[in-house]
Coordinates of C-alpha atoms in Angstrom, one line a residue:
Chain A
M1 CA 25.5 5.8 41.1
A2 CA 26.9 4.4 37.9
K3 CA 30.9 2.1 37.4
Y4 CA 33.6 4.0 36.4
W5 CA 32.4 7.3 36.9
S6 CA 34.2 8.5 40.4
R7 CA 31.7 11.1 40.8
P8 CA 28.1 11.9 40.2
A9 CA 27.0 13.2 36.7
A10 CA 26.1 16.1 37.9
E11 CA 28.6 16.7 40.0
A12 CA 31.0 16.6 37.7
L13 CA 29.4 18.1 35.3
K14 CA 28.5 20.7 37.2
A15 CA 28.2 24.7 36.0
D16 CA 29.5 26.4 38.7
G17 CA 33.0 28.5 38.4
L18 CA 33.8 26.5 35.0
R19 CA 35.6 28.7 32.5
I20 CA 34.1 28.2 29.2
A21 CA 37.1 29.5 27.3
D22 CA 39.4 27.2 28.9
L23 CA 36.8 24.6 28.6
D24 CA 38.6 21.2 27.9
T25 CA 36.2 20.3 24.9
S26 CA 37.5 16.5 24.2
A27 CA 37.6 15.7 28.2
T28 CA 35.0 13.2 30.0
P29 CA 35.2 15.0 33.4
G30 CA 34.3 12.3 36.1
F31 CA 34.4 9.2 33.6
S32 CA 37.3 7.2 34.1
G33 CA 36.3 4.8 31.4
D34 CA 37.2 4.4 27.9
K35 CA 34.8 4.9 24.2
A36 CA 34.0 1.1 24.5
M37 CA 33.2 1.2 28.6
G38 CA 31.2 4.1 27.8
L39 CA 28.9 2.5 25.0
G40 CA 29.1 -0.8 27.2
L41 CA 27.5 1.4 29.8
L42 CA 25.1 3.8 27.6
A43 CA 23.6 0.6 26.6
E44 CA 22.8 -0.4 30.4
R45 CA 21.8 2.5 31.5
A46 CA 19.8 3.4 28.9
T47 CA 17.4 0.6 29.7
L48 CA 17.3 2.3 33.4
L49 CA 16.1 5.3 31.6
S50 CA 13.7 4.2 29.5
G51 CA 12.3 2.5 32.9
L52 CA 12.2 5.5 34.9
Q53 CA 10.6 7.5 32.4
E54 CA 8.4 5.0 32.6
K55 CA 7.3 5.1 35.4
L56 CA 7.2 9.1 34.9
Y57 CA 4.7 8.5 32.2
A58 CA 2.2 6.0 34.6
N59 CA 1.8 8.7 36.9
G60 CA 1.7 11.2 35.0
R61 CA -1.2 9.1 33.2
S62 CA -2.6 8.7 37.2
G63 CA -2.9 12.4 37.3
D64 CA 0.7 13.9 38.8
K65 CA 1.3 17.1 37.3
R66 CA 5.7 16.8 37.5
S67 CA 7.8 16.3 34.2
V68 CA 11.0 16.9 33.5
L69 CA 12.8 19.0 30.3
L70 CA 15.4 18.2 28.8
V71 CA 17.3 21.7 27.3
L72 CA 19.6 21.6 24.9
Q73 CA 22.0 24.2 24.0
G74 CA 25.4 24.5 21.7
M75 CA 26.6 25.3 19.0
D76 CA 26.3 24.2 15.2
T77 CA 26.7 20.4 15.6
A78 CA 27.7 19.7 19.0
G79 CA 25.3 17.1 18.8
K80 CA 22.0 18.3 20.1
G81 CA 20.1 16.0 17.8
G82 CA 22.2 13.1 18.5
I83 CA 21.1 13.5 21.9
V84 CA 17.9 13.3 20.8
R85 CA 18.2 10.4 18.3
H86 CA 19.9 7.9 20.2
V87 CA 19.2 9.3 24.1
I88 CA 15.6 10.5 23.9
G89 CA 15.1 8.0 21.4
S90 CA 15.5 4.8 24.2
V91 CA 12.1 5.8 25.8
D92 CA 9.0 5.3 24.7
P93 CA 7.9 8.0 22.1
Q94 CA 4.4 8.1 23.6
G95 CA 6.3 10.4 26.2
V96 CA 8.0 12.6 25.5
D97 CA 6.9 16.7 24.6
H98 CA 9.7 16.9 21.8
A99 CA 10.1 21.0 20.2
A100 CA 12.5 22.1 18.8
F101 CA 13.3 26.1 18.5
S102 CA 14.4 28.0 16.0
V103 CA 14.3 31.6 14.3
P104 CA 11.5 32.7 15.4
T105 CA 8.6 32.9 13.1
P106 CA 6.2 35.8 12.0
E107 CA 3.7 35.3 14.7
E108 CA 6.7 34.4 17.3
K109 CA 8.1 37.4 17.0
R110 CA 5.1 39.2 17.6
H111 CA 4.9 38.1 20.7
H112 CA 6.9 37.8 24.0
Y113 CA 10.4 35.9 23.5
L114 CA 8.8 33.4 26.4
W115 CA 5.5 33.0 25.2
R116 CA 6.8 29.7 22.7
I117 CA 8.8 28.8 24.7
R118 CA 5.6 28.4 27.6
K119 CA 3.5 27.3 24.8
A120 CA 6.1 23.4 24.5
L121 CA 6.6 22.8 28.6
P122 CA 5.8 19.6 29.0
R123 CA 2.7 18.0 30.3
G124 CA 2.6 15.9 33.2
G125 CA 4.4 13.2 33.5
Q126 CA 6.0 13.4 30.3
L127 CA 10.0 13.9 29.2
G128 CA 10.5 16.8 27.5
V129 CA 12.7 18.5 25.6
F130 CA 13.6 21.3 24.4
D131 CA 16.5 21.5 21.3
R132 CA 17.3 25.0 21.6
S133 CA 15.3 27.2 23.4
H134 CA 14.3 30.3 25.4
Y135 CA 18.5 30.5 25.8
E136 CA 18.5 31.5 22.4
D137 CA 16.8 34.9 23.1
V138 CA 20.7 35.7 25.6
L139 CA 23.0 33.6 23.0
V140 CA 22.7 34.7 18.9
V141 CA 20.4 37.6 19.8
R142 CA 22.8 39.0 22.1
V143 CA 25.9 38.5 19.7
H144 CA 24.3 39.7 16.6
N145 CA 22.3 42.4 18.3
L146 CA 18.9 41.8 17.1
V147 CA 17.8 44.0 20.4
P148 CA 20.1 46.0 22.1
P149 CA 21.7 45.8 25.0
A150 CA 19.1 47.0 27.1
E151 CA 16.1 44.5 26.0
W152 CA 18.1 41.1 26.4
E153 CA 20.4 42.2 29.5
P154 CA 17.1 42.0 31.5
R155 CA 15.8 38.6 30.2
Y156 CA 18.7 36.8 32.5
D157 CA 16.8 37.5 35.4
E158 CA 13.3 37.1 33.2
I159 CA 14.6 33.3 33.2
N160 CA 15.5 32.7 36.2
A161 CA 12.3 34.2 37.2
F162 CA 11.1 32.1 34.4
E163 CA 12.2 28.7 35.7
R164 CA 11.3 29.2 39.3
E165 CA 7.6 29.2 38.2
L166 CA 8.3 25.9 35.9
V167 CA 9.9 24.3 39.1
D168 CA 7.4 25.4 41.5
E169 CA 5.1 24.2 39.2
G170 CA 6.7 20.0 38.9
I171 CA 9.3 21.0 36.1
T172 CA 12.5 19.1 37.1
L173 CA 14.4 21.4 34.7
V174 CA 18.4 19.8 32.8
K175 CA 19.8 21.8 31.8
V176 CA 22.7 21.2 29.0
A177 CA 25.4 23.2 27.3
M178 CA 26.6 21.2 24.8
F179 CA 30.8 22.1 23.7
V180 CA 32.8 21.5 21.1
S181 CA 36.4 22.8 19.6
L182 CA 36.5 25.0 16.5
D183 CA 38.7 22.0 14.9
E184 CA 36.1 19.3 15.7
Q185 CA 33.5 22.3 14.6
K186 CA 35.4 22.2 11.0
R187 CA 36.1 18.1 11.3
R188 CA 31.8 17.5 11.5
L189 CA 31.1 20.7 8.9
R190 CA 33.6 18.9 6.4
Q191 CA 31.8 15.6 6.5
R192 CA 28.2 17.6 6.3
L193 CA 30.2 19.2 2.8
E194 CA 31.6 15.1 1.9
R195 CA 28.5 13.4 2.3
P196 CA 25.6 13.8 0.2
D197 CA 23.4 12.2 3.2
K198 CA 23.9 15.0 5.2
Y199 CA 24.0 17.6 2.8
W200 CA 21.0 18.4 4.1
K201 CA 22.6 19.4 7.6
F202 CA 24.1 22.1 6.3
N203 CA 23.7 25.5 6.1
P204 CA 26.1 27.8 4.6
A205 CA 25.0 30.3 8.1
D206 CA 26.9 27.6 9.9
I207 CA 30.4 28.8 8.5
D208 CA 29.8 32.6 8.9
E209 CA 28.8 32.4 12.7
R210 CA 32.4 30.5 12.8
A211 CA 33.9 34.3 12.8
Y212 CA 32.0 34.6 16.6
W213 CA 33.1 32.0 18.3
P214 CA 34.8 34.7 21.1
A215 CA 31.8 36.5 21.1
Y216 CA 29.4 33.0 21.6
Q217 CA 31.9 32.3 24.7
D218 CA 31.1 35.1 26.4
A219 CA 27.7 34.5 25.7
Y220 CA 27.9 31.2 27.2
Q221 CA 29.9 32.3 29.7
A222 CA 27.2 34.9 30.8
M223 CA 24.2 32.4 30.2
V224 CA 25.8 29.7 32.6
D225 CA 27.1 32.7 35.3
R226 CA 23.6 34.2 35.3
T227 CA 21.1 31.6 35.4
S228 CA 22.6 28.5 37.0
T229 CA 20.4 28.8 39.6
A230 CA 20.1 26.0 43.0
Y231 CA 17.1 25.0 41.5
A232 CA 17.7 24.6 37.9
P233 CA 21.2 24.6 36.9
W234 CA 23.2 24.6 34.3
H235 CA 25.8 21.9 33.3
V236 CA 28.5 21.9 31.1
I237 CA 29.3 19.0 28.4
P238 CA 32.2 18.5 26.5
A239 CA 31.1 17.2 23.7
D240 CA 33.9 15.8 21.5
R241 CA 33.4 12.9 22.2
K242 CA 29.7 11.9 21.2
W243 CA 29.1 8.8 22.8
F244 CA 30.2 10.3 26.3
S245 CA 28.1 13.9 25.7
R246 CA 25.7 11.2 25.2
L247 CA 26.4 9.0 28.3
A248 CA 26.4 12.0 30.1
V249 CA 22.5 13.2 29.3
T250 CA 21.1 9.8 30.1
E251 CA 23.2 10.0 33.4
L252 CA 22.2 13.8 34.1
L253 CA 18.2 12.8 33.1
I254 CA 18.1 9.3 35.1
D255 CA 19.9 11.7 38.5
A256 CA 16.4 14.4 37.7
L257 CA 14.1 11.4 37.4
E258 CA 15.4 9.2 40.1
T259 CA 15.0 12.3 42.9
L260 CA 11.2 11.9 42.0
K261 CA 11.8 8.7 44.3
L262 CA 8.7 7.4 41.5
D263 CA 6.6 4.5 42.3
W264 CA 4.5 3.0 40.6
P265 CA 0.6 4.9 40.9
S266 CA -1.3 2.6 43.5
A267 CA -4.8 1.7 42.2
K268 CA -7.3 3.3 42.3
F269 CA -10.4 0.4 41.8
D270 CA -10.5 -3.2 43.9
V271 CA -8.2 -5.1 42.6
E272 CA -10.1 -7.8 43.9
E273 CA -13.3 -7.2 43.0
E274 CA -11.8 -6.2 39.4
L275 CA -10.4 -9.3 39.0
R276 CA -14.1 -11.3 40.0
R277 CA -15.8 -8.7 37.7
L278 CA -13.1 -10.3 34.9
D279 CA -14.0 -13.6 35.7
K280 CA -17.3 -13.6 34.8
A281 CA -17.3 -10.3 31.6
Chain B
M1 CA 9.6 -7.6 0.1
A2 CA 11.5 -8.9 3.1
K3 CA 12.0 -12.9 3.6
Y4 CA 10.2 -14.9 4.9
W5 CA 7.1 -12.7 3.4
S6 CA 4.8 -14.8 0.8
R7 CA 2.8 -11.8 -0.4
P8 CA 3.3 -7.8 0.9
A9 CA 2.0 -7.7 4.0
A10 CA 0.4 -4.4 2.1
E11 CA -1.3 -7.0 0.4
A12 CA -1.4 -9.3 3.2
L13 CA -3.4 -7.7 5.5
K14 CA -6.0 -5.5 3.1
A15 CA -9.6 -5.4 4.8
D16 CA -11.2 -5.7 1.5
G17 CA -13.9 -8.3 1.6
L18 CA -12.6 -9.7 5.0
R19 CA -15.3 -10.1 7.9
I20 CA -13.6 -9.5 11.4
A21 CA -15.9 -11.4 13.0
D22 CA -14.8 -14.7 11.6
L23 CA -10.6 -12.8 11.7
D24 CA -8.9 -15.0 13.2
T25 CA -7.0 -13.3 15.6
S26 CA -4.1 -15.3 16.3
A27 CA -2.6 -15.7 12.1
T28 CA -0.1 -14.0 10.6
P29 CA -1.1 -12.8 7.5
G30 CA 1.5 -13.4 4.9
F31 CA 4.3 -14.1 6.8
S32 CA 5.4 -18.0 6.8
G33 CA 8.1 -17.2 9.8
D34 CA 7.8 -18.6 13.7
K35 CA 8.0 -15.7 16.4
A36 CA 11.9 -16.0 16.3
M37 CA 12.4 -14.9 12.8
G38 CA 9.8 -12.3 13.2
L39 CA 11.6 -11.1 16.4
G40 CA 15.1 -11.6 14.0
L41 CA 13.4 -10.1 11.1
L42 CA 11.7 -7.6 13.2
A43 CA 15.4 -5.7 14.5
E44 CA 16.5 -6.1 10.7
R45 CA 13.4 -4.2 9.2
A46 CA 13.6 -0.9 12.1
T47 CA 16.8 -0.6 11.1
L48 CA 15.9 0.2 7.6
L49 CA 12.7 1.4 8.4
S50 CA 14.5 4.4 10.3
G51 CA 16.9 4.9 7.3
L52 CA 13.8 5.9 5.4
Q53 CA 12.5 7.7 8.4
E54 CA 15.2 10.1 8.3
K55 CA 15.3 10.7 4.4
L56 CA 11.7 11.8 5.0
Y57 CA 12.8 14.4 8.1
A58 CA 15.6 15.2 5.7
N59 CA 13.5 15.8 2.7
G60 CA 11.1 17.6 5.2
R61 CA 13.8 19.6 6.6
S62 CA 14.4 20.9 2.8
G63 CA 11.1 22.4 2.1
D64 CA 9.1 19.0 1.2
K65 CA 5.9 19.3 1.8
R66 CA 5.3 15.3 2.3
S67 CA 5.0 13.5 5.4
V68 CA 3.2 9.6 6.4
L69 CA 0.3 9.0 9.1
L70 CA -0.2 6.1 11.0
V71 CA -3.7 6.2 12.4
L72 CA -4.0 3.5 14.5
Q73 CA -7.3 1.8 15.6
G74 CA -7.9 -0.9 18.0
M75 CA -10.2 -2.0 21.4
D76 CA -8.1 -1.7 25.0
T77 CA -5.8 -3.6 24.8
A78 CA -5.4 -4.8 21.2
G79 CA -1.4 -2.9 21.6
K80 CA -1.5 0.2 20.0
G81 CA 0.7 1.5 22.5
G82 CA 3.1 -1.0 21.9
I83 CA 3.4 -0.1 18.7
V84 CA 4.5 3.3 19.6
R85 CA 7.1 2.3 22.1
H86 CA 8.3 -0.3 19.6
V87 CA 7.9 0.0 16.0
I88 CA 7.9 3.9 16.0
G89 CA 10.7 3.6 19.4
S90 CA 13.0 2.5 16.6
V91 CA 12.8 6.4 14.6
D92 CA 14.6 9.2 15.6
P93 CA 11.8 11.2 18.0
Q94 CA 12.6 14.7 16.1
G95 CA 11.1 13.5 12.7
V96 CA 7.8 12.5 14.9
D97 CA 4.6 13.9 15.6
H98 CA 2.7 11.9 17.9
A99 CA -0.9 12.3 18.8
A100 CA -3.4 10.5 21.0
F101 CA -6.9 11.1 21.1
S102 CA -8.9 10.0 24.2
V103 CA -12.4 11.1 25.4
P104 CA -12.6 14.7 23.8
T105 CA -11.9 17.6 26.1
P106 CA -14.6 20.2 27.0
E107 CA -12.5 22.4 24.4
E108 CA -12.9 20.0 22.0
K109 CA -16.1 19.0 22.8
R110 CA -17.5 22.7 21.1
H111 CA -15.2 21.9 18.4
H112 CA -16.8 19.7 15.3
Y113 CA -14.8 15.9 15.6
L114 CA -12.7 16.9 12.9
W115 CA -11.1 19.9 14.7
R116 CA -8.8 18.5 16.9
I117 CA -7.6 16.2 14.5
R118 CA -7.0 18.9 11.6
K119 CA -4.7 20.2 14.8
A120 CA -2.5 17.1 15.2
L121 CA -1.9 16.2 11.3
P122 CA 1.9 16.2 10.7
R123 CA 4.0 18.4 9.6
G124 CA 5.9 17.9 6.1
G125 CA 8.2 15.6 6.6
Q126 CA 7.6 14.3 9.7
L127 CA 6.2 10.6 10.6
G128 CA 2.8 11.4 12.3
V129 CA 1.5 8.7 14.4
F130 CA -2.6 8.8 15.8
D131 CA -3.3 6.6 18.8
R132 CA -6.9 6.1 17.8
S133 CA -8.7 9.0 15.4
H134 CA -11.4 10.6 13.9
Y135 CA -12.5 7.4 13.9
E136 CA -14.1 7.2 17.1
D137 CA -16.2 9.1 16.2
V138 CA -17.7 6.1 14.2
L139 CA -16.6 3.3 16.5
V140 CA -17.3 4.6 20.2
V141 CA -19.8 7.7 19.1
R142 CA -22.2 4.7 17.8
V143 CA -21.7 1.8 19.9
H144 CA -23.3 4.0 22.4
N145 CA -25.5 6.7 20.3
L146 CA -23.0 9.0 22.1
V147 CA -24.9 11.4 19.3
P148 CA -27.9 10.0 17.2
P149 CA -27.2 7.9 14.2
A150 CA -28.2 10.6 11.5
E151 CA -25.3 12.5 13.0
W152 CA -22.3 9.7 13.2
E153 CA -24.0 7.7 9.7
P154 CA -23.2 10.8 7.4
R155 CA -19.1 11.0 8.8
Y156 CA -17.9 8.0 6.8
D157 CA -18.5 9.7 3.5
E158 CA -17.2 12.9 5.6
I159 CA -14.0 11.1 6.6
N160 CA -13.5 9.8 3.3
A161 CA -13.4 13.3 1.7
F162 CA -11.1 14.2 4.8
E163 CA -9.3 12.1 3.8
R164 CA -8.8 13.0 0.1
E165 CA -8.1 16.1 0.9
L166 CA -5.1 15.0 2.9
V167 CA -3.6 12.8 0.6
D168 CA -3.6 15.9 -1.8
E169 CA -2.1 17.9 0.3
G170 CA 1.2 14.9 0.5
I171 CA -0.2 13.3 3.7
T172 CA 0.1 9.2 3.1
L173 CA -1.7 7.2 5.4
V174 CA -1.5 4.1 6.8
K175 CA -4.5 3.1 8.5
V176 CA -4.2 -0.3 11.1
A177 CA -6.6 -1.6 12.7
M178 CA -5.8 -4.2 15.4
F179 CA -7.5 -7.2 16.6
V180 CA -7.0 -9.6 19.3
S181 CA -10.1 -12.1 20.9
L182 CA -11.8 -12.0 23.3
D183 CA -9.9 -14.2 25.5
E184 CA -6.5 -12.4 24.8
Q185 CA -8.3 -9.2 25.8
K186 CA -8.9 -11.1 29.1
R187 CA -5.6 -12.8 29.2
R188 CA -4.2 -9.0 28.8
L189 CA -6.7 -7.4 31.2
R190 CA -5.9 -9.8 34.5
Q191 CA -2.2 -9.0 33.5
R192 CA -2.7 -5.9 34.4
L193 CA -4.7 -6.8 37.6
E194 CA -2.2 -8.6 38.6
R195 CA 0.6 -7.0 38.2
P196 CA 1.4 -3.4 40.3
D197 CA 3.7 -1.9 37.8
K198 CA 0.9 -2.1 35.1
Y199 CA -2.4 -1.1 37.1
W200 CA -2.1 2.5 35.3
K201 CA -3.0 1.2 32.6
F202 CA -6.3 -0.9 33.6
N203 CA -9.5 0.9 33.7
P204 CA -12.5 -0.7 35.2
A205 CA -15.0 0.2 32.0
D206 CA -12.5 -2.1 30.1
I207 CA -14.5 -4.7 31.5
D208 CA -17.6 -2.8 30.5
E209 CA -16.7 -2.7 27.1
R210 CA -16.1 -6.1 26.8
A211 CA -20.0 -6.5 27.2
Y212 CA -20.2 -4.5 24.2
W213 CA -18.1 -6.5 21.5
P214 CA -20.5 -7.6 18.7
A215 CA -21.5 -4.0 18.8
Y216 CA -17.4 -3.0 17.9
Q217 CA -17.1 -5.5 15.5
D218 CA -20.5 -4.4 14.1
A219 CA -18.5 -0.4 13.7
Y220 CA -16.1 -1.8 12.6
Q221 CA -17.2 -3.7 9.8
A222 CA -18.3 -1.3 8.9
M223 CA -15.3 1.4 9.2
V224 CA -13.2 -1.1 7.1
D225 CA -16.0 -1.0 4.5
R226 CA -16.7 1.7 3.6
T227 CA -13.6 3.7 4.6
S228 CA -11.5 1.4 2.7
T229 CA -10.5 3.2 -0.3
A230 CA -8.1 2.7 -2.9
Y231 CA -6.0 6.6 -1.3
A232 CA -6.3 5.4 2.0
P233 CA -7.0 1.9 2.6
W234 CA -7.1 -0.1 6.2
H235 CA -5.7 -2.7 7.3
V236 CA -6.5 -5.2 9.5
I237 CA -4.0 -6.6 11.9
P238 CA -4.1 -10.1 14.0
A239 CA -2.6 -8.8 17.4
D240 CA -3.3 -11.8 20.1
R241 CA 0.9 -12.4 18.3
K242 CA 2.7 -8.7 19.4
W243 CA 5.6 -10.0 18.1
F244 CA 3.2 -10.3 14.1
S245 CA 1.3 -6.8 15.0
R246 CA 4.9 -4.7 15.5
L247 CA 6.0 -6.4 12.1
A248 CA 3.1 -6.3 9.8
V249 CA 3.1 -2.2 11.3
T250 CA 6.5 -2.0 10.5
E251 CA 6.3 -2.9 7.1
L252 CA 3.3 -1.0 6.0
L253 CA 5.1 2.1 7.1
I254 CA 8.3 0.7 4.4
D255 CA 6.2 0.4 2.2
A256 CA 4.4 3.7 2.2
L257 CA 7.9 5.4 2.7
E258 CA 9.3 3.4 -0.8
T259 CA 6.4 4.2 -2.3
L260 CA 7.3 7.7 -1.9
K261 CA 10.9 7.3 -3.7
L262 CA 12.6 9.2 -1.2
D263 CA 16.4 10.4 -1.9
W264 CA 18.6 12.5 -0.2
P265 CA 17.8 16.1 -1.1
S266 CA 20.6 17.8 -2.9
A267 CA 23.2 20.5 -2.2
K268 CA 21.1 24.0 -2.2
F269 CA 24.5 25.4 -2.2
D270 CA 27.6 25.6 -4.3
V271 CA 29.2 22.3 -2.7
E272 CA 33.3 23.4 -3.2
E273 CA 32.8 26.9 -2.3
E274 CA 32.0 26.2 1.2
L275 CA 34.5 23.6 1.3
R276 CA 36.7 26.4 0.3
R277 CA 35.0 29.4 2.9
L278 CA 35.2 26.7 5.7
D279 CA 39.2 25.1 5.2
K280 CA 40.0 29.2 5.6
A281 CA 36.9 29.7 8.8

């Protein structure tokens, strides 16, 4: 366990029994350091993460089918993009399978909601990242009645079965739900409106969505209550402090990778013989 | 132009008239600094590259169809993977479309050789990276007679026409061929055989390929002679010094992005009105 943590992040951030409406989004559960300590630790742990990811990639190249998939969910401005940029950005891009799921395209709409998800699953040895995911189909879809309850209601069980299948195939799921307060969201949206270099991140609909905050909290609560399983638990990350959410996700990924107990792949050739051949080549 | 460069990298590394067989692979064309200066500059320029890439991405999100595609070619151990890890690794993974082209799969073999290439082209706003590319079809394919000359011979013109099409669609091509000396390759292969954490990078066939070095040099020469066009020129990078090849590719990408003269996308909404709405939301 990394320093300044009183318990492993995977444990401190577990969604079990947590009331999202009561969440202190400025807290740093399990972490006793301040921002400077957090940033220092983040730099250190990013190096470890990068090393573990390289081992995963090396094993993938040697035929290992296992992979790790980070699933990021969170309201607008919660910092999902920052996780990709700053946490996933610390590992080798060759080993990253990144997918962002936005409003379904006309083609995607003609298919089952898991169709586009299956197509984007990480290949063996890869670190997959889903910026939004199949969970949109029990979040925005539920909040805005995009389909009737009789259609989204069975999805929780269906998603659990789907994820069981993924885990059985060797995908380690790291599911992360990030939350900022309504005030912090307002601050971040305002920044996007005050800085011309951030206009492109702003969408007027983000303001409209704020009226649905309670409905989203209910939908997120149902999501973590009903799809947090032993094999694919949810982690809830208070995200008002960007440094903390980045550190927390880094720790969760390190934990997932360490659990795989990866070693460097063994040589599939006779090392001495190849050294002799090389000398003469 | 960055400091320590006597002329822009794009010019100093241009393939025009260059004899690959005579290339000094330990040289640093156009760059007058030493390794320490190169590494210092690399860190500085990586920040600029990352900022330019973010602008490209921002414009892509706002509907701009333009993109930049880095095409990496080079013999085994030339350092293509290091470019991805250390140069592309300095930008936001969300904005990177990475594809590695290895031996064609059975499905790929049933298609035209450009089929898999077209499928992997960068989306608007993305920085695409091809680790190997359609040029394999005039390199390894030519050297090993995988198809008869009557089949690969027309490919040079076909590739030129294909790339003309890409450029017309808004893709800026940055084509880079990296070369290490035969001795440097031996040193790097030996390291892969001496360090268990590098076994996974070693393939016995890499040693066999060394016997084809002259044939590869001919194939590379034909490639740069026949597919270096005004709209998609080749750059030849002496790659014995990893720091130089990384700096050189960074400069080429910066040059390509600066040529696009990107600005932050303008607001597609009334900023004042949205600020008012936000205050009340």
